[in-house]
Coordinates of C-alpha atoms in Angstrom, one line a residue:
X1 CA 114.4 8.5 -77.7
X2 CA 113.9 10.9 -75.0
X3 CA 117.3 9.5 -73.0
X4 CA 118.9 10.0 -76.1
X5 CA 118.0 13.6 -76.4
X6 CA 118.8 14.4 -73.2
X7 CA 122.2 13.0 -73.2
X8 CA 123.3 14.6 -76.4
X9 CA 121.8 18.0 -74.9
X10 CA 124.0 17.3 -71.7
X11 CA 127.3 16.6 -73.8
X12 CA 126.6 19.5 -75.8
X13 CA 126.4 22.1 -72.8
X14 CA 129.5 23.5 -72.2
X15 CA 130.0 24.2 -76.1
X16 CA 126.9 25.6 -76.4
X17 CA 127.0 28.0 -73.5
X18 CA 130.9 28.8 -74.3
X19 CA 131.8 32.3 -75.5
X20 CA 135.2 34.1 -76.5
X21 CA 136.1 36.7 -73.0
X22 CA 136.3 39.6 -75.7
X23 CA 133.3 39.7 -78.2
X24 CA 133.6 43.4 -79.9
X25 CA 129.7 44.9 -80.8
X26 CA 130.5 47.3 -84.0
X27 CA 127.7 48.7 -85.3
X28 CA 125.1 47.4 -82.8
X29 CA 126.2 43.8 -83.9
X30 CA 128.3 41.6 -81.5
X31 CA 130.5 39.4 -83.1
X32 CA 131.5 36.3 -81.8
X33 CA 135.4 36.5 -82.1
X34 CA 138.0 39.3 -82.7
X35 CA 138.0 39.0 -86.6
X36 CA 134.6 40.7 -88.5
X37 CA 133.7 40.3 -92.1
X38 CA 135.6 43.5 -93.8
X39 CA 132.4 43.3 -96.2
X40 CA 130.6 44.8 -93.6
X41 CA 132.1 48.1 -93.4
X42 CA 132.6 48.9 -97.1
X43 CA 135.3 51.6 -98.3
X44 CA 137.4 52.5 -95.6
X45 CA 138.3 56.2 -94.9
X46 CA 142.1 55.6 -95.1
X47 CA 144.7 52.8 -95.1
X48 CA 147.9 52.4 -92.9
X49 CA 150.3 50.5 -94.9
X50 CA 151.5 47.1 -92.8
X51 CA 155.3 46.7 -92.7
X52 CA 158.1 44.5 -91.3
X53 CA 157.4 42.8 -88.5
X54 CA 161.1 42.0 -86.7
X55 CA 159.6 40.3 -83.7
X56 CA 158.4 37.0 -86.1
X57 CA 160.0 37.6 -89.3
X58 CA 156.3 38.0 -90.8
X59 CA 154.8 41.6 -91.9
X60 CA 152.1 43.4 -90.1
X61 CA 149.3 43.3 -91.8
X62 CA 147.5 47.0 -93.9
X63 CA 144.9 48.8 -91.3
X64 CA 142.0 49.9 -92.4
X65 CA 140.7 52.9 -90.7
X66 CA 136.9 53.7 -90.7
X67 CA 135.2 56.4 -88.6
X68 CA 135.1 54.6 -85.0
X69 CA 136.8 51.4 -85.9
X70 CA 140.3 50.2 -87.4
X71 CA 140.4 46.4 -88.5
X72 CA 143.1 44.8 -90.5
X73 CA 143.0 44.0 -93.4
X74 CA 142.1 40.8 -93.0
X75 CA 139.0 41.8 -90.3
X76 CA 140.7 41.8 -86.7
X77 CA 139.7 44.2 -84.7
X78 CA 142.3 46.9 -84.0
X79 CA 140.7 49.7 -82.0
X80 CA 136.8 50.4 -81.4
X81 CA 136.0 53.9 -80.6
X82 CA 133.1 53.9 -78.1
X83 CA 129.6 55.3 -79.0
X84 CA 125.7 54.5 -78.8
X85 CA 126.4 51.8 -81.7
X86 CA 129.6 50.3 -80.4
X87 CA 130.4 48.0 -76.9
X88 CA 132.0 45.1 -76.2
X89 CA 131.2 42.0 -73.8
X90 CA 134.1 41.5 -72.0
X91 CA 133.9 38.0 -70.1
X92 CA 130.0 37.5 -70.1
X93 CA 129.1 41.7 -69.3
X94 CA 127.8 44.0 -71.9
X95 CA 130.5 47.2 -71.6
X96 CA 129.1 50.5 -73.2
X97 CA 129.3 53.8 -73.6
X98 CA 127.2 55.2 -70.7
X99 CA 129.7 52.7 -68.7
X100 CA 131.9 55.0 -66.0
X101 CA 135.3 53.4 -65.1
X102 CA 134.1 53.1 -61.5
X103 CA 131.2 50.3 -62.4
X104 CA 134.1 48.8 -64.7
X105 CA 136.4 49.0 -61.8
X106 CA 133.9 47.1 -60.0
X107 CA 133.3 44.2 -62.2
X108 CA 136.6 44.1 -64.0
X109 CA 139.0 44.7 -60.6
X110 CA 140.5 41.2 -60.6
X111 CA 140.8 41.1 -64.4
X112 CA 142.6 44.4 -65.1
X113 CA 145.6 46.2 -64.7
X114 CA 146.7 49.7 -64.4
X115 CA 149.2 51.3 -66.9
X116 CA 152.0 52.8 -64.8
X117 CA 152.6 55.7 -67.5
X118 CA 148.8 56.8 -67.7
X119 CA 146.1 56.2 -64.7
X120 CA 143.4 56.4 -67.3
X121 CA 144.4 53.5 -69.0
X122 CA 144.1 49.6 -68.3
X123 CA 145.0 46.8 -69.6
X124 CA 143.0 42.8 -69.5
X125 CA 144.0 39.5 -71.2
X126 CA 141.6 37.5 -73.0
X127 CA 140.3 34.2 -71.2
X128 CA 141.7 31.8 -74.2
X129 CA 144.8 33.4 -75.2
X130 CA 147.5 35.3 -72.9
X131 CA 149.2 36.9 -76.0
X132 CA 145.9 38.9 -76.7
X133 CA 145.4 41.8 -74.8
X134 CA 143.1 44.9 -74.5
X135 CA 143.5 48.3 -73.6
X136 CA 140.4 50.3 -72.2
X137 CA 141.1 54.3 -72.6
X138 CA 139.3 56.2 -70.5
X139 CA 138.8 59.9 -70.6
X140 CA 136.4 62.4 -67.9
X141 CA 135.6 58.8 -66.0
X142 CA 133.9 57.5 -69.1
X143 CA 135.5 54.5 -71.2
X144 CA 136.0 56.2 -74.8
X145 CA 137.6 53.9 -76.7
X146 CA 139.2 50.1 -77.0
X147 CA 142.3 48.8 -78.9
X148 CA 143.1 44.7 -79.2
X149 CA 146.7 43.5 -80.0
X150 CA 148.3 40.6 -80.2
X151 CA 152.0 39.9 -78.4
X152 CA 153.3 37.4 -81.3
X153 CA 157.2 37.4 -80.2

């Protein structure tokens, strides 16, 4: 019985210790992908109508802006402004907002890239998908904010 155990335990390891490179933490929660329950964040402050999407024939989907966060309106995460209650873990390290942009140089330097147009801002793909990617804004050396968007052309 013990064998048995112990072999389902070994199959099971890499699924159990696998988690998505970008896991956004809104409202001291981390969730485990890039989409959140909209049921979470009740009434939002304003919506942002969706419209034509010309790239993929499809239609961009309604935003719906709270007071740090935008989702759509089917729960991915947009843009998460950072604060004492928001993060992110961004492949396996916790990212906050006491975080300067020298440590996340340091730890992110072979994952991230520099925005020609604006030194403050950089830009990472996510580990499972090269068509997602986020953009860290940083403003005074602290990171202030995170947006998520997907390239579907």
């Amino acid at each position: 019985m013990n064998k048995q155990i112990i072999f389902i335990l070994i199959f099971l390891m890499p699924y159990i210790g696998y988690a998505q490179s970008i896991q956004p933490i809104i409202h001291n929660k981390t969730y485990s992908g890039l989409s959140v329950p909209l049921k979470n964040f009740g009434k939002p402050e304003r919506i942002i109508k969706g419209g034509e999407n010309e790239c993929s024939g499809g239609f961009f989907p309604n935003q719906y802006v709270y007071r740090d966060i935008t989702l759509s309106d089917q729960g991915q995460v947009y843009s998460v402004i950072m604060n004492r209650n928001n993060g992110l873990v961004f492949y396996h390290k916790k990212i906050d907002v006491s975080m300067g942009k020298t440590k996340f140089l340091q730890l992110f330097k072979d994952l991230v890239w520099q925005s020609e147009e604006h030194p403050n801002v950089y830009y990472a793909e996510s580990e499972e998908d090269s068509t997602t990617i986020i953009t860290f804004i940083f403003k005074d050396e602290r990171l202030i904010k995170y947006k998520i968007s997907t390239n579907d052309c």
